[in-house]
Short mmCIF file of C-alpha atoms in Angstrom, two decimals:
data_model
loop_
_atom_site.label_atom_id
_atom_site.label_comp_id
_atom_site.label_asym_id
_atom_site.label_seq_id
_atom_site.Cartn_x
_atom_site.Cartn_y
_atom_site.Cartn_z
CA ASP A 3 27.71 -29.08 56.53
CA THR A 4 27.11 -32.25 54.28
CA GLU A 5 24.73 -33.95 56.82
CA VAL A 6 21.26 -35.14 56.43
CA THR A 7 19.77 -35.56 59.85
CA GLN A 8 16.85 -37.98 60.60
CA THR A 9 14.87 -38.15 63.75
CA PRO A 10 14.09 -40.24 65.64
CA LYS A 11 16.67 -42.98 65.18
CA HIS A 12 14.32 -45.60 66.52
CA LEU A 13 10.66 -45.74 66.76
CA VAL A 14 8.25 -48.43 68.08
CA MET A 15 4.61 -47.79 67.27
CA GLY A 16 1.39 -49.64 67.49
CA MET A 17 -0.85 -50.41 64.43
CA THR A 18 -3.30 -47.75 65.59
CA ASN A 19 -0.87 -44.95 66.25
CA LYS A 20 -0.04 -41.96 64.29
CA LYS A 21 3.68 -40.97 64.04
CA SER A 22 5.94 -38.81 61.90
CA LEU A 23 9.54 -39.27 60.82
CA LYS A 24 11.63 -36.06 60.18
CA CYS A 25 14.50 -35.30 57.92
CA GLU A 26 16.51 -32.13 57.62
CA GLN A 27 19.35 -30.88 55.45
CA HIS A 28 21.12 -27.56 55.15
CA MET A 29 23.00 -28.09 51.97
CA GLY A 30 20.74 -26.11 49.82
CA HIS A 31 19.43 -29.28 48.06
CA ARG A 32 16.08 -29.00 46.29
CA ALA A 33 15.46 -32.66 45.86
CA MET A 34 14.66 -34.95 48.78
CA TYR A 35 13.88 -38.58 48.87
CA TRP A 36 12.32 -41.27 51.08
CA TYR A 37 13.47 -44.85 50.91
CA LYS A 38 12.48 -48.01 52.65
CA GLN A 39 14.93 -50.75 53.42
CA LYS A 40 14.07 -54.16 54.77
CA ALA A 41 16.66 -56.38 56.24
CA LYS A 42 19.27 -57.70 53.86
CA LYS A 43 17.62 -55.94 51.00
CA PRO A 44 18.55 -52.93 49.02
CA PRO A 45 16.78 -49.52 49.66
CA GLU A 46 13.60 -49.09 47.65
CA LEU A 47 12.56 -45.58 46.56
CA MET A 48 9.21 -44.46 47.93
CA PHE A 49 8.89 -40.72 47.17
CA VAL A 50 10.84 -37.96 45.60
CA TYR A 51 10.19 -34.25 46.32
CA SER A 52 11.57 -31.68 43.72
CA TYR A 53 11.35 -28.02 44.64
CA GLU A 54 9.05 -28.85 47.51
CA LYS A 55 6.59 -30.64 45.21
CA LEU A 56 6.04 -34.51 45.07
CA SER A 57 7.49 -35.60 41.66
CA ILE A 58 7.63 -39.31 42.18
CA ASN A 59 5.39 -41.74 44.20
CA GLU A 60 6.40 -45.30 43.68
CA SER A 61 2.81 -46.52 44.41
CA VAL A 62 3.26 -46.37 48.09
CA PRO A 63 0.08 -47.12 50.38
CA SER A 64 -1.67 -44.06 51.58
CA ARG A 65 -0.87 -44.98 55.18
CA PHE A 66 2.47 -43.27 54.44
CA SER A 67 2.00 -39.65 53.79
CA PRO A 68 4.89 -37.40 52.75
CA GLU A 69 5.20 -33.78 53.26
CA CYS A 70 7.83 -31.19 52.31
CA PRO A 71 7.00 -27.92 54.25
CA ASN A 72 10.12 -26.22 53.08
CA SER A 73 13.27 -26.63 51.04
CA SER A 74 15.22 -28.06 54.18
CA LEU A 75 12.61 -30.44 55.76
CA LEU A 76 10.97 -33.59 54.78
CA ASN A 77 8.45 -35.42 56.80
CA LEU A 78 6.84 -38.83 56.50
CA HIS A 79 3.52 -39.24 58.36
CA LEU A 80 2.67 -42.69 59.46
CA HIS A 81 -0.89 -43.97 60.14
CA ALA A 82 -2.41 -47.37 60.64
CA LEU A 83 0.74 -49.16 59.77
CA GLN A 84 1.13 -52.93 59.63
CA PRO A 85 4.04 -55.11 61.21
CA GLU A 86 5.31 -55.76 57.57
CA ASP A 87 6.00 -52.01 57.44
CA SER A 88 8.82 -52.38 60.05
CA ALA A 89 12.15 -51.42 58.25
CA LEU A 90 14.81 -48.84 58.11
CA TYR A 91 13.46 -45.49 56.57
CA LEU A 92 16.07 -43.51 54.87
CA CYS A 93 15.97 -39.97 53.87
CA ALA A 94 18.27 -38.51 51.17
CA SER A 95 18.78 -35.29 49.42
CA SER A 96 20.55 -33.98 46.41
CA HIS A 97 20.69 -31.04 43.84
CA ASP A 98 17.64 -31.30 41.78
CA PRO A 99 18.34 -33.87 39.13
CA ARG A 100 16.80 -31.62 36.38
CA ASP A 101 19.52 -29.12 37.20
CA ARG A 102 22.53 -31.27 37.35
CA ASP A 103 23.70 -34.93 37.98
CA THR A 104 25.06 -35.18 41.35
CA GLU A 105 25.24 -37.59 44.14
CA ALA A 106 22.70 -37.95 46.87
CA PHE A 107 23.51 -37.67 50.61
CA PHE A 108 21.74 -40.13 52.85
CA GLY A 109 20.76 -39.86 56.53
CA GLN A 110 21.42 -42.57 58.89
CA GLY A 111 17.77 -43.75 58.91
CA THR A 112 15.03 -44.30 61.36
CA ARG A 113 14.58 -47.87 62.54
CA LEU A 114 10.84 -48.38 62.73
CA THR A 115 9.10 -51.32 64.43
CA VAL A 116 5.38 -51.79 64.19
CA VAL A 117 3.86 -53.95 66.85
CA ASP B 25 15.25 -48.14 34.35
CA ALA B 26 18.30 -49.94 33.41
CA LYS B 27 19.04 -52.85 35.78
CA THR B 28 22.39 -53.69 37.18
CA THR B 29 23.89 -57.09 37.92
CA GLN B 30 26.57 -57.56 40.59
CA PRO B 31 28.06 -60.51 42.16
CA THR B 32 26.46 -61.43 45.58
CA SER B 33 29.85 -61.37 47.53
CA MET B 34 33.47 -60.93 47.31
CA ASP B 35 36.41 -61.30 49.51
CA CYS B 36 39.59 -59.12 49.55
CA ALA B 37 42.69 -59.13 51.56
CA GLU B 38 43.65 -56.11 53.63
CA GLY B 39 45.95 -53.82 51.67
CA ARG B 40 45.16 -55.29 48.34
CA ALA B 41 43.00 -53.83 45.52
CA ALA B 42 39.38 -54.61 45.58
CA ASN B 43 37.81 -54.77 42.12
CA LEU B 44 33.92 -54.89 42.10
CA PRO B 45 32.21 -55.62 38.69
CA CYS B 46 28.84 -54.29 37.67
CA ASN B 47 26.97 -55.25 34.48
CA HIS B 48 24.48 -52.81 33.13
CA SER B 49 23.90 -53.94 29.52
CA THR B 50 20.60 -51.93 29.03
CA ILE B 51 22.14 -48.54 29.96
CA SER B 52 21.01 -45.61 27.86
CA GLY B 53 23.55 -43.35 26.22
CA ASN B 54 22.86 -40.49 28.75
CA GLU B 55 22.48 -42.50 32.04
CA TYR B 56 25.19 -42.15 34.61
CA VAL B 57 26.58 -45.00 36.52
CA TYR B 58 26.81 -44.37 40.37
CA TRP B 59 28.40 -46.33 43.17
CA TYR B 60 27.41 -46.22 46.79
CA ARG B 61 28.29 -48.38 49.77
CA GLN B 62 26.42 -49.22 52.86
CA ILE B 63 28.17 -50.20 56.05
CA HIS B 64 26.00 -52.17 58.36
CA SER B 65 22.86 -50.39 59.69
CA GLN B 66 24.08 -47.08 58.33
CA GLY B 67 22.91 -44.90 55.46
CA PRO B 68 24.39 -45.46 52.02
CA GLN B 69 27.51 -43.38 51.21
CA TYR B 70 28.30 -42.02 47.83
CA ILE B 71 31.59 -43.18 46.36
CA ILE B 72 31.98 -42.07 42.83
CA HIS B 73 29.99 -41.69 39.46
CA GLY B 74 30.71 -41.46 35.79
CA LEU B 75 29.14 -41.32 32.42
CA LYS B 76 31.65 -42.67 29.85
CA ASN B 77 35.22 -41.67 31.02
CA ASN B 78 37.15 -43.34 33.76
CA GLU B 79 36.93 -41.37 36.92
CA THR B 80 39.11 -41.36 40.01
CA ASN B 81 38.64 -39.57 43.50
CA GLU B 82 40.14 -39.88 46.91
CA MET B 83 38.10 -42.92 47.61
CA ALA B 84 38.11 -45.13 44.44
CA SER B 85 38.44 -45.38 40.71
CA LEU B 86 35.69 -46.23 38.24
CA ILE B 87 36.40 -47.82 34.99
CA ILE B 88 33.53 -47.95 32.48
CA THR B 89 33.96 -50.04 29.34
CA GLU B 90 33.77 -48.43 25.92
CA ASP B 91 30.32 -49.80 25.09
CA ARG B 92 29.17 -48.61 28.58
CA LYS B 93 27.60 -52.10 29.37
CA SER B 94 29.74 -52.78 32.44
CA SER B 95 32.02 -51.09 35.02
CA THR B 96 34.35 -51.87 37.70
CA LEU B 97 34.84 -50.02 40.91
CA ILE B 98 38.40 -50.33 42.25
CA LEU B 99 39.37 -49.60 45.82
CA PRO B 100 43.07 -49.29 45.55
CA HIS B 101 44.14 -50.38 49.07
CA ALA B 102 41.30 -51.94 50.91
CA THR B 103 41.04 -51.78 54.58
CA LEU B 104 38.94 -53.39 57.14
CA ARG B 105 36.65 -50.38 57.21
CA ASP B 106 35.86 -50.96 53.48
CA THR B 107 33.81 -53.98 54.41
CA ALA B 108 30.34 -53.05 53.30
CA VAL B 109 27.67 -53.75 50.76
CA TYR B 110 28.43 -52.02 47.37
CA TYR B 111 25.76 -50.87 45.13
CA CYS B 112 26.02 -50.03 41.50
CA ILE B 113 23.22 -47.79 40.33
CA VAL B 114 22.16 -46.52 37.06
CA ARG B 115 20.53 -42.96 37.40
CA VAL B 116 17.77 -41.71 35.21
CA PRO B 117 19.37 -38.49 33.62
CA ARG B 118 18.16 -35.20 34.40
CA PHE B 119 16.66 -34.37 31.07
CA PRO B 120 14.21 -34.89 29.48
CA SER B 121 13.04 -37.67 31.77
CA THR B 122 10.05 -36.94 34.07
CA ASN B 123 11.65 -39.57 36.44
CA ALA B 124 14.85 -37.68 36.47
CA GLY B 125 16.98 -38.54 39.54
CA LYS B 126 15.15 -41.93 40.04
CA SER B 127 17.74 -44.38 41.08
CA THR B 128 16.94 -48.20 41.48
CA PHE B 129 19.35 -49.96 43.72
CA GLY B 130 20.32 -53.51 42.69
CA ASP B 131 21.12 -56.25 45.30
CA GLY B 132 24.64 -55.21 45.71
CA THR B 133 27.96 -56.88 46.38
CA THR B 134 28.85 -57.66 50.01
CA LEU B 135 32.58 -57.01 50.18
CA THR B 136 34.46 -58.59 53.04
CA VAL B 137 38.02 -57.32 53.57
CA LYS B 138 40.10 -59.84 55.60
CA PRO B 139 43.23 -59.23 57.66
#
């Protein structure tokens, strides 16, 4: 199984809503990532978890709150978002880069629209 | 992080080889070069990576210059399904960096394979 599964595929939320994006992998990877991608732009790294601990936060606003409850799951909790936060949110996983240099596997993304 | 520079777009005839260049003149000695591609609205897909030697797999070949300041991804027999945005990425090595695994996507090359 080389899949990274993201749910939901599409999400529309209001600016006062609280929602969560979910990501799951069963490849035994110990590093997991959240990226944000705006239309016609490359993915931008948001967070990196390594062995279930947050290792990189790219100065992301606090209205985005990541959580890694176990080695297979990664969540992104959303609260009080703005319309400009509308984007494709991508999850990825890999072997921990401190262990070895390997590729990352990406999910198909969640298309988020903030209204 | 080392930056990468790629042409904005390229065309290729179906069945011909597609050669996609990437400049990474500030790459450090222990940083890997990774290539991914992203077909419209899907998650990025890993293609190949290398450090200093040329690499080949079932999808592509990677040629890295001796000074490591540039590389070329070769798709030997391009098909219409290879139409995508191709990203060349320099990946922070696993050790000793505290940013191990951090990958910054450049703007990529949009490859259009034409019949």
